[in-house]
């Protein structure tokens, strides 16, 4: 089985060299547009490509407003600030995520409250959230959700669409409404993923994308906030040093952040976005081939949840147990075909060993079994 998996992956990428988990692909106008910024001298914080990238991304995701920033973590930080997360607040999230989700909560001097994920989405479980809140929370007379013990305010809910697979948004929105939580989506992995026909990142107050080098498309480093016009304006202001527009005077009306995306990176983003539909198509072809390959085996491929259209950013399988997972990891990596276990749960990090949490059975179950497989866009003509 493992030998035929290695052979199968090598056949997809037509190479006997090392196969990474996910490598960027530059087959369009990347060079042309990046060189254009150099020729124009506008490589930094001012330039037409930033505006264009924001407009193109808003159009692609059907979002009223998109605001480009220097990375996804910075976008998450600003998104939580705009969700009115203040020091001492709790923010609900999943323990099965990349650490950036939790770092953004910490930047607000808030703390994570971890609830379980669903096995079929790998993302935050609306049922687990509702169960935890029903047992441990109340709505106070100001309308804030608070823990019964300690009266800590639970301000926001930050689900993450793992590997591009959307969480159960309809149910989650209903739970957030019932408990007065602001929904912010960590859609860093789900550019090009849709829940019931609507692009992820558009369901809460704000959604966040990442264009890090390992994501489905890259700007080198970069991120984006998806939101409405009013909050988008605030986000732009906060991420550009909170400067009041003026031809020459320096007036800043609050503590701002220098989080803007340089024009150089936005140029790369414009060129990558032109190819995103082709990338998405290639990833779907690869995912279908993996699913077909694993048919009848005891490794269970991760497939898009019902009613969703996933970008299949990272393919993965669920192993029977930890021993099978370790054997898979060892033989593939020894053969130069990179595979990787899913993240260790955030609750295992020393930072969060004392964080509030509900039962995490599904997260622990997946943590012991999920392995990611090479998922780069296929070579041209493959
Ligand atoms: C990539 C990623 C981010 C953002 O990462 P940056 O490298 O800061 O752009 C945030 N959350 C998740 C789940 C991610 O995978």
Tab-separated table of C-alpha atoms and ligand atoms in Angstrom:
chain	number	residue	atom	x	y	z
A	1	UNK	CA	0.000	0.000	0.000
A	2	UNK	CA	2.637	2.522	1.046
A	3	UNK	CA	4.840	1.685	-1.931
A	4	UNK	CA	1.951	2.123	-4.303
A	5	UNK	CA	1.068	5.450	-2.629
A	6	UNK	CA	4.616	6.711	-3.181
A	7	UNK	CA	4.452	5.537	-6.798
A	8	UNK	CA	1.037	7.193	-7.221
A	9	UNK	CA	2.250	10.585	-5.906
A	10	UNK	CA	5.373	10.418	-8.085
A	11	UNK	CA	3.153	9.741	-11.116
A	12	UNK	CA	1.117	12.862	-10.390
A	13	UNK	CA	4.173	15.122	-10.314
A	14	UNK	CA	6.256	13.294	-12.959
A	15	UNK	CA	9.427	13.399	-10.881
A	16	UNK	CA	11.874	11.213	-8.988
A	17	UNK	CA	13.107	14.232	-7.021
A	18	UNK	CA	11.888	15.317	-3.591
A	19	UNK	CA	8.169	16.139	-3.602
A	20	UNK	CA	7.181	18.879	-1.121
A	21	UNK	CA	3.828	19.070	0.619
A	22	UNK	CA	2.896	22.281	-1.138
A	23	UNK	CA	4.978	24.479	-3.428
A	24	UNK	CA	3.920	27.715	-5.132
A	25	UNK	CA	3.508	27.765	-8.907
A	26	UNK	CA	4.314	30.815	-11.053
A	27	UNK	CA	3.057	30.212	-14.556
A	28	UNK	CA	1.400	33.512	-15.353
A	29	UNK	CA	2.346	37.179	-15.365
A	30	UNK	CA	4.145	37.115	-11.984
A	31	UNK	CA	7.492	38.248	-13.391
A	32	UNK	CA	5.920	40.910	-15.608
A	33	UNK	CA	3.871	42.549	-12.854
A	34	UNK	CA	6.580	42.391	-10.178
A	35	UNK	CA	9.136	43.911	-12.560
A	36	UNK	CA	6.579	46.604	-13.364
A	37	UNK	CA	6.562	47.711	-9.707
A	38	UNK	CA	10.377	47.904	-9.750
A	39	UNK	CA	10.392	49.912	-12.984
A	40	UNK	CA	7.813	52.280	-11.513
A	41	UNK	CA	9.738	52.558	-8.172
A	42	UNK	CA	6.418	52.008	-6.381
A	43	UNK	CA	7.447	48.868	-4.497
A	44	UNK	CA	6.339	49.857	-1.023
A	45	UNK	CA	3.305	51.178	0.793
A	46	UNK	CA	1.836	53.162	-2.095
A	47	UNK	CA	0.897	51.791	-5.473
A	48	UNK	CA	-1.832	50.798	-7.845
A	49	UNK	CA	-1.446	47.031	-7.423
A	50	UNK	CA	-2.693	47.109	-3.831
A	51	UNK	CA	-5.966	48.747	-4.921
A	52	UNK	CA	-6.274	46.398	-7.852
A	53	UNK	CA	-5.564	43.303	-5.757
A	54	UNK	CA	-8.204	44.364	-3.231
A	55	UNK	CA	-10.797	45.010	-5.954
A	56	UNK	CA	-10.022	41.750	-7.771
A	57	UNK	CA	-10.168	39.733	-4.559
A	58	UNK	CA	-13.436	41.380	-3.491
A	59	UNK	CA	-14.868	40.444	-6.892
A	60	UNK	CA	-13.569	36.872	-6.729
A	61	UNK	CA	-15.024	36.252	-3.273
A	62	UNK	CA	-18.150	38.399	-3.866
A	63	UNK	CA	-17.240	40.408	-0.775
A	64	UNK	CA	-18.321	44.046	-0.408
A	65	UNK	CA	-14.790	45.070	0.621
A	66	UNK	CA	-11.342	43.476	0.800
A	67	UNK	CA	-8.412	45.056	2.666
A	68	UNK	CA	-4.892	43.763	1.964
A	69	UNK	CA	-2.371	43.447	4.794
A	70	UNK	CA	1.121	42.006	5.223
A	71	UNK	CA	0.101	38.550	6.431
A	72	UNK	CA	-2.848	36.488	7.580
A	73	UNK	CA	-1.930	36.754	11.247
A	74	UNK	CA	-2.021	40.556	11.080
A	75	UNK	CA	-5.407	40.314	9.357
A	76	UNK	CA	-6.698	38.106	12.187
A	77	UNK	CA	-5.399	40.570	14.776
A	78	UNK	CA	-7.230	43.481	13.162
A	79	UNK	CA	-10.351	41.358	12.593
A	80	UNK	CA	-10.579	40.574	16.314
A	81	UNK	CA	-10.047	44.221	17.224
A	82	UNK	CA	-12.883	45.129	14.878
A	83	UNK	CA	-14.998	42.466	16.573
A	84	UNK	CA	-14.491	44.568	19.734
A	85	UNK	CA	-12.368	41.943	21.454
A	86	UNK	CA	-10.752	43.737	24.399
A	87	UNK	CA	-8.210	42.661	27.046
A	88	UNK	CA	-9.600	39.964	29.326
A	89	UNK	CA	-12.212	38.725	26.840
A	90	UNK	CA	-12.534	35.093	25.798
A	91	UNK	CA	-12.648	34.106	22.126
A	92	UNK	CA	-14.045	30.692	21.180
A	93	UNK	CA	-11.901	28.723	18.769
A	94	UNK	CA	-10.818	25.174	17.938
A	95	UNK	CA	-7.750	23.456	19.419
A	96	UNK	CA	-7.129	21.751	16.063
A	97	UNK	CA	-5.686	24.709	14.149
A	98	UNK	CA	-2.468	26.438	13.167
A	99	UNK	CA	-1.018	28.549	15.983
A	100	UNK	CA	-1.681	31.862	14.170
A	101	UNK	CA	-5.363	31.632	15.108
A	102	UNK	CA	-4.470	31.675	18.805
A	103	UNK	CA	-1.654	34.186	18.435
A	104	UNK	CA	-4.128	36.751	17.112
A	105	UNK	CA	-6.296	36.223	20.200
A	106	UNK	CA	-3.249	36.755	22.428
A	107	UNK	CA	-2.316	39.974	20.566
A	108	UNK	CA	-5.650	41.368	21.800
A	109	UNK	CA	-4.732	40.345	25.375
A	110	UNK	CA	-7.700	37.999	25.197
A	111	UNK	CA	-7.720	34.253	25.811
A	112	UNK	CA	-8.925	31.301	23.755
A	113	UNK	CA	-11.800	29.093	24.857
A	114	UNK	CA	-11.371	25.771	23.090
A	115	UNK	CA	-14.298	23.658	21.899
A	116	UNK	CA	-14.277	20.458	19.899
A	117	UNK	CA	-14.327	20.031	16.121
A	118	UNK	CA	-16.595	17.870	13.966
A	119	UNK	CA	-15.005	14.826	12.381
A	120	UNK	CA	-16.594	15.454	8.978
A	121	UNK	CA	-15.459	19.094	8.662
A	122	UNK	CA	-12.324	19.047	10.888
A	123	UNK	CA	-13.591	22.463	12.021
A	124	UNK	CA	-15.343	24.018	15.010
A	125	UNK	CA	-18.446	22.065	16.011
A	126	UNK	CA	-21.635	24.131	16.487
A	127	UNK	CA	-23.073	21.343	18.656
A	128	UNK	CA	-20.025	21.258	20.937
A	129	UNK	CA	-20.099	25.056	21.224
A	130	UNK	CA	-23.796	25.161	22.071
A	131	UNK	CA	-23.368	22.369	24.635
A	132	UNK	CA	-20.480	24.139	26.380
A	133	UNK	CA	-22.284	27.478	26.474
A	134	UNK	CA	-25.533	25.922	27.719
A	135	UNK	CA	-23.680	24.431	30.657
A	136	UNK	CA	-21.185	27.180	31.439
A	137	UNK	CA	-22.435	30.525	30.101
A	138	UNK	CA	-25.244	33.049	30.466
A	139	UNK	CA	-26.313	36.294	28.809
A	140	UNK	CA	-25.977	39.171	31.289
A	141	UNK	CA	-28.372	42.127	31.541
A	142	UNK	CA	-26.225	44.129	29.103
A	143	UNK	CA	-26.589	41.387	26.512
A	144	UNK	CA	-23.020	40.100	26.840
A	145	UNK	CA	-22.265	36.396	26.906
A	146	UNK	CA	-20.364	35.526	30.094
A	147	UNK	CA	-19.023	32.465	31.838
A	148	UNK	CA	-21.164	31.555	34.863
A	149	UNK	CA	-18.036	31.080	36.943
A	150	UNK	CA	-15.832	34.180	36.925
A	151	UNK	CA	-18.166	36.256	34.706
A	152	UNK	CA	-15.617	36.441	31.879
A	153	UNK	CA	-16.997	37.956	28.708
A	154	UNK	CA	-17.047	35.629	25.692
A	155	UNK	CA	-16.960	38.074	22.837
A	156	UNK	CA	-16.292	36.313	19.565
A	157	UNK	CA	-16.200	32.977	17.808
A	158	UNK	CA	-13.262	32.254	15.489
A	159	UNK	CA	-13.735	29.006	13.532
A	160	UNK	CA	-11.128	27.845	11.028
A	161	UNK	CA	-11.915	26.112	7.722
A	162	UNK	CA	-9.345	23.336	8.014
A	163	UNK	CA	-7.431	22.489	4.796
A	164	UNK	CA	-10.142	24.440	2.927
A	165	UNK	CA	-13.152	22.444	4.172
A	166	UNK	CA	-15.891	24.786	5.441
A	167	UNK	CA	-17.291	24.343	8.960
A	168	UNK	CA	-21.058	23.936	9.403
A	169	UNK	CA	-21.779	27.620	8.978
A	170	UNK	CA	-25.590	27.694	9.139
A	171	UNK	CA	-25.632	25.932	12.491
A	172	UNK	CA	-22.683	27.913	13.792
A	173	UNK	CA	-24.287	31.241	12.855
A	174	UNK	CA	-27.425	30.195	14.744
A	175	UNK	CA	-25.395	29.362	17.875
A	176	UNK	CA	-23.467	32.650	17.635
A	177	UNK	CA	-26.735	34.587	17.333
A	178	UNK	CA	-28.277	32.767	20.296
A	179	UNK	CA	-25.240	33.540	22.470
A	180	UNK	CA	-24.457	37.039	21.142
A	181	UNK	CA	-21.029	36.101	19.805
A	182	UNK	CA	-19.423	37.984	16.915
A	183	UNK	CA	-18.430	35.550	14.177
A	184	UNK	CA	-14.994	36.005	12.592
A	185	UNK	CA	-13.849	33.355	10.100
A	186	UNK	CA	-10.252	32.225	9.841
A	187	UNK	CA	-10.510	31.489	6.125
A	188	UNK	CA	-6.712	31.507	5.700
A	189	UNK	CA	-6.822	28.037	4.142
A	190	UNK	CA	-10.113	28.317	2.265
A	191	UNK	CA	-9.687	30.791	-0.580
A	192	UNK	CA	-11.854	29.308	-3.341
A	193	UNK	CA	-14.029	27.273	-0.926
A	194	UNK	CA	-17.787	27.721	-0.834
A	195	UNK	CA	-20.479	26.875	1.677
A	196	UNK	CA	-23.876	26.490	-0.011
A	197	UNK	CA	-22.626	28.513	-2.957
A	198	UNK	CA	-21.235	31.427	-0.986
A	199	UNK	CA	-17.517	32.053	-0.553
A	200	UNK	CA	-16.059	31.329	2.895
A	201	UNK	CA	-15.047	34.430	4.826
A	202	UNK	CA	-18.342	36.158	3.976
A	203	UNK	CA	-20.495	34.696	6.730
A	204	UNK	CA	-19.425	36.594	9.837
A	205	UNK	CA	-18.531	40.196	10.577
A	206	UNK	CA	-15.098	39.638	9.041
A	207	UNK	CA	-13.265	36.841	7.237
A	208	UNK	CA	-9.506	36.512	6.915
A	209	UNK	CA	-7.399	35.120	4.051
A	210	UNK	CA	-3.683	34.325	3.929
A	211	UNK	CA	-1.310	34.426	0.961
A	212	UNK	CA	1.668	32.869	2.682
A	213	UNK	CA	3.981	30.851	0.421
A	214	UNK	CA	2.291	27.543	1.265
A	215	UNK	CA	-1.299	28.654	0.627
A	216	UNK	CA	-3.319	28.032	-2.538
A	217	UNK	CA	-1.949	31.279	-4.006
A	218	UNK	CA	0.785	33.491	-2.629
A	219	UNK	CA	1.974	37.085	-2.439
A	220	UNK	CA	5.212	35.986	-0.753
A	221	UNK	CA	3.607	36.994	2.518
A	222	UNK	CA	0.200	38.556	2.727
A	223	UNK	CA	-3.288	38.520	4.104
A	224	UNK	CA	-6.707	40.029	3.485
A	225	UNK	CA	-9.753	41.050	5.463
A	226	UNK	CA	-13.126	40.394	3.831
A	227	UNK	CA	-15.910	42.522	5.256
A	228	UNK	CA	-18.518	45.207	4.559
A	229	UNK	CA	-17.862	48.777	3.411
A	230	UNK	CA	-18.070	50.396	6.848
A	231	UNK	CA	-15.820	47.956	8.699
A	232	UNK	CA	-13.544	47.774	5.661
A	233	UNK	CA	-12.952	51.502	5.899
A	234	UNK	CA	-12.052	51.133	9.590
A	235	UNK	CA	-9.761	48.206	8.756
A	236	UNK	CA	-7.925	50.229	6.108
A	237	UNK	CA	-7.473	53.101	8.545
A	238	UNK	CA	-6.195	50.890	11.383
A	239	UNK	CA	-3.777	48.992	9.151
A	240	UNK	CA	-2.271	52.150	7.611
A	241	UNK	CA	-1.081	53.857	10.831
A	242	UNK	CA	-4.496	55.471	11.443
A	243	UNK	CA	-3.468	58.472	9.373
A	244	UNK	CA	-6.070	61.072	8.474
A	245	UNK	CA	-5.733	61.677	4.722
A	246	UNK	CA	-3.939	64.963	4.092
A	247	UNK	CA	-1.555	66.063	1.299
A	248	UNK	CA	1.348	66.739	3.692
A	249	UNK	CA	0.405	66.824	7.384
A	250	UNK	CA	0.840	63.927	9.785
A	251	UNK	CA	-2.314	63.498	11.810
A	252	UNK	CA	-3.107	60.102	13.361
A	253	UNK	CA	-6.287	59.781	15.378
A	254	UNK	CA	-5.597	56.532	17.274
A	255	UNK	CA	-2.897	53.901	17.723
A	256	UNK	CA	-2.617	52.425	14.259
A	257	UNK	CA	-0.675	49.550	12.779
A	258	UNK	CA	1.744	49.421	9.899
A	259	UNK	CA	0.169	46.266	8.524
A	260	UNK	CA	-0.327	47.291	4.897
A	261	UNK	CA	0.679	45.025	2.055
A	262	UNK	CA	3.564	46.384	-0.060
A	263	UNK	CA	2.806	47.045	-3.728
A	264	UNK	CA	5.512	44.515	-4.694
A	265	UNK	CA	3.586	41.737	-2.975
A	266	UNK	CA	0.247	42.928	-4.339
A	267	UNK	CA	1.634	42.736	-7.898
A	268	UNK	CA	2.524	39.090	-7.316
A	269	UNK	CA	-0.967	38.602	-5.883
A	270	UNK	CA	-2.677	40.099	-8.952
A	271	UNK	CA	-0.782	37.706	-11.205
A	272	UNK	CA	-1.527	34.715	-8.958
A	273	UNK	CA	-5.201	35.578	-8.705
A	274	UNK	CA	-5.461	35.467	-12.507
A	275	UNK	CA	-4.473	31.798	-12.250
A	276	UNK	CA	-6.543	30.878	-9.214
A	277	UNK	CA	-9.405	29.296	-11.211
A	278	UNK	CA	-6.869	27.005	-12.939
A	279	UNK	CA	-5.227	26.184	-9.583
A	280	UNK	CA	-8.600	25.274	-8.113
A	281	UNK	CA	-9.393	23.039	-11.061
A	282	UNK	CA	-6.045	21.256	-10.775
A	283	UNK	CA	-6.516	20.697	-7.043
A	284	UNK	CA	-9.933	19.186	-7.588
A	285	UNK	CA	-8.515	16.813	-10.195
A	286	UNK	CA	-5.770	15.764	-7.757
A	287	UNK	CA	-8.233	15.324	-4.871
A	288	UNK	CA	-10.465	13.135	-7.032
A	289	UNK	CA	-7.476	11.009	-7.980
A	290	UNK	CA	-6.497	10.588	-4.316
A	291	UNK	CA	-10.078	9.647	-3.422
A	292	UNK	CA	-10.128	7.079	-6.214
A	293	UNK	CA	-6.710	5.755	-5.172
A	294	UNK	CA	-7.768	5.163	-1.556
A	295	UNK	CA	-11.039	3.433	-2.522
A	296	UNK	CA	-11.225	0.085	-0.726
A	297	UNK	CA	-8.130	0.780	1.419
A	298	UNK	CA	-8.151	1.278	5.197
A	299	UNK	CA	-6.951	4.858	4.774
A	300	UNK	CA	-9.883	7.233	4.568
A	301	UNK	CA	-9.391	10.304	2.346
A	302	UNK	CA	-10.727	13.600	3.679
A	303	UNK	CA	-13.529	14.791	1.383
A	304	UNK	CA	-15.464	18.047	1.172
A	305	UNK	CA	-18.471	18.190	3.538
A	306	UNK	CA	-21.956	17.920	2.023
A	307	UNK	CA	-23.247	21.171	0.548
A	308	UNK	CA	-19.709	22.535	0.297
A	309	UNK	CA	-17.294	23.102	-2.522
A	310	UNK	CA	-13.775	22.901	-1.068
A	311	UNK	CA	-10.606	24.283	-2.577
A	312	UNK	CA	-8.802	21.056	-1.526
A	313	UNK	CA	-5.830	23.166	-0.488
A	314	UNK	CA	-4.241	20.263	1.370
A	315	UNK	CA	-5.261	16.671	0.803
A	316	UNK	CA	-5.251	14.308	3.715
A	317	UNK	CA	-6.124	10.844	4.937
A	318	UNK	CA	-7.412	9.537	8.234
A	319	UNK	CA	-5.407	6.508	9.405
A	320	UNK	CA	-6.828	3.661	11.473
A	321	UNK	CA	-4.590	4.466	14.423
A	322	UNK	CA	-1.359	6.140	15.499
A	323	UNK	CA	0.803	3.166	14.500
A	324	UNK	CA	-0.487	3.224	10.928
A	325	UNK	CA	-0.007	6.989	10.833
A	326	UNK	CA	3.616	6.712	11.955
A	327	UNK	CA	4.363	4.009	9.385
A	328	UNK	CA	2.856	6.174	6.640
A	329	UNK	CA	4.836	9.240	7.713
A	330	UNK	CA	8.093	7.327	7.907
A	331	UNK	CA	7.957	5.435	4.623
A	332	UNK	CA	6.797	8.411	2.540
A	333	UNK	CA	9.265	10.894	4.000
A	334	UNK	CA	12.102	8.337	3.726
A	335	UNK	CA	11.201	8.018	0.040
A	336	UNK	CA	11.370	11.795	-0.527
A	337	UNK	CA	7.608	12.234	-0.710
A	338	UNK	CA	6.757	14.761	1.953
A	339	UNK	CA	3.829	14.050	4.257
A	340	UNK	CA	3.040	15.626	7.602
A	341	UNK	CA	0.826	14.927	10.589
A	342	UNK	CA	-1.905	17.447	11.386
A	343	UNK	CA	-0.964	20.090	13.997
A	344	UNK	CA	-0.571	19.170	17.632
A	345	UNK	CA	-3.592	20.537	19.482
A	346	UNK	CA	-3.205	24.078	20.788
A	347	UNK	CA	-4.151	22.782	24.234
A	348	UNK	CA	-0.820	20.876	24.285
A	349	UNK	CA	1.215	24.061	23.977
A	350	UNK	CA	2.544	25.242	27.360
A	351	UNK	CA	0.876	28.595	26.629
A	352	UNK	CA	-2.574	27.042	26.688
A	353	UNK	CA	-2.367	24.109	29.086
A	354	UNK	CA	-4.587	26.040	31.496
A	355	UNK	CA	-6.935	27.564	28.917
A	356	UNK	CA	-10.677	27.014	29.297
A	357	UNK	CA	-11.991	24.138	27.200
A	358	UNK	CA	-14.786	21.692	26.625
A	359	UNK	CA	-14.309	18.013	25.781
A	360	UNK	CA	-11.957	17.647	22.794
A	361	UNK	CA	-12.563	14.022	21.819
A	362	UNK	CA	-12.866	14.542	18.070
A	363	UNK	CA	-9.875	16.887	17.958
A	364	UNK	CA	-7.772	14.314	19.823
A	365	UNK	CA	-9.058	11.508	17.602
A	366	UNK	CA	-8.095	13.421	14.440
A	367	UNK	CA	-4.792	14.619	15.890
A	368	UNK	CA	-3.689	10.986	16.265
A	369	UNK	CA	-4.733	9.964	12.746
A	370	UNK	CA	-4.618	12.683	10.088
A	371	UNK	CA	-1.740	12.863	7.616
A	372	UNK	CA	-1.431	15.488	4.886
A	373	UNK	CA	-0.299	14.435	1.420
A	374	UNK	CA	1.516	16.352	-1.343
A	375	UNK	CA	-1.000	18.804	-2.763
A	376	UNK	CA	0.770	21.316	-5.004
A	377	UNK	CA	-0.907	22.319	-8.247
A	378	UNK	CA	-0.113	19.620	-10.819
A	379	UNK	CA	2.497	20.191	-13.541
A	380	UNK	CA	1.103	21.639	-16.758
A	381	UNK	CA	-0.561	18.934	-18.828
A	382	UNK	CA	-0.780	16.431	-15.952
B	1	LIG	C1	-1.735	30.306	7.131
B	1	LIG	C2	-2.667	30.460	8.247
B	1	LIG	C3	-2.858	31.697	8.909
B	1	LIG	C4	-2.144	32.958	8.561
B	1	LIG	O1	-0.830	32.800	8.358
B	1	LIG	P1	0.172	33.921	7.834
B	1	LIG	O2	1.412	33.110	7.604
B	1	LIG	O3	0.316	34.912	8.935
B	1	LIG	O4	-0.345	34.538	6.579
B	1	LIG	C5	-3.804	31.763	9.899
B	1	LIG	N1	-4.529	30.705	10.256
B	1	LIG	C6	-4.377	29.504	9.645
B	1	LIG	C7	-5.245	28.376	10.061
B	1	LIG	C8	-3.437	29.337	8.636
B	1	LIG	O5	-3.309	28.137	8.049
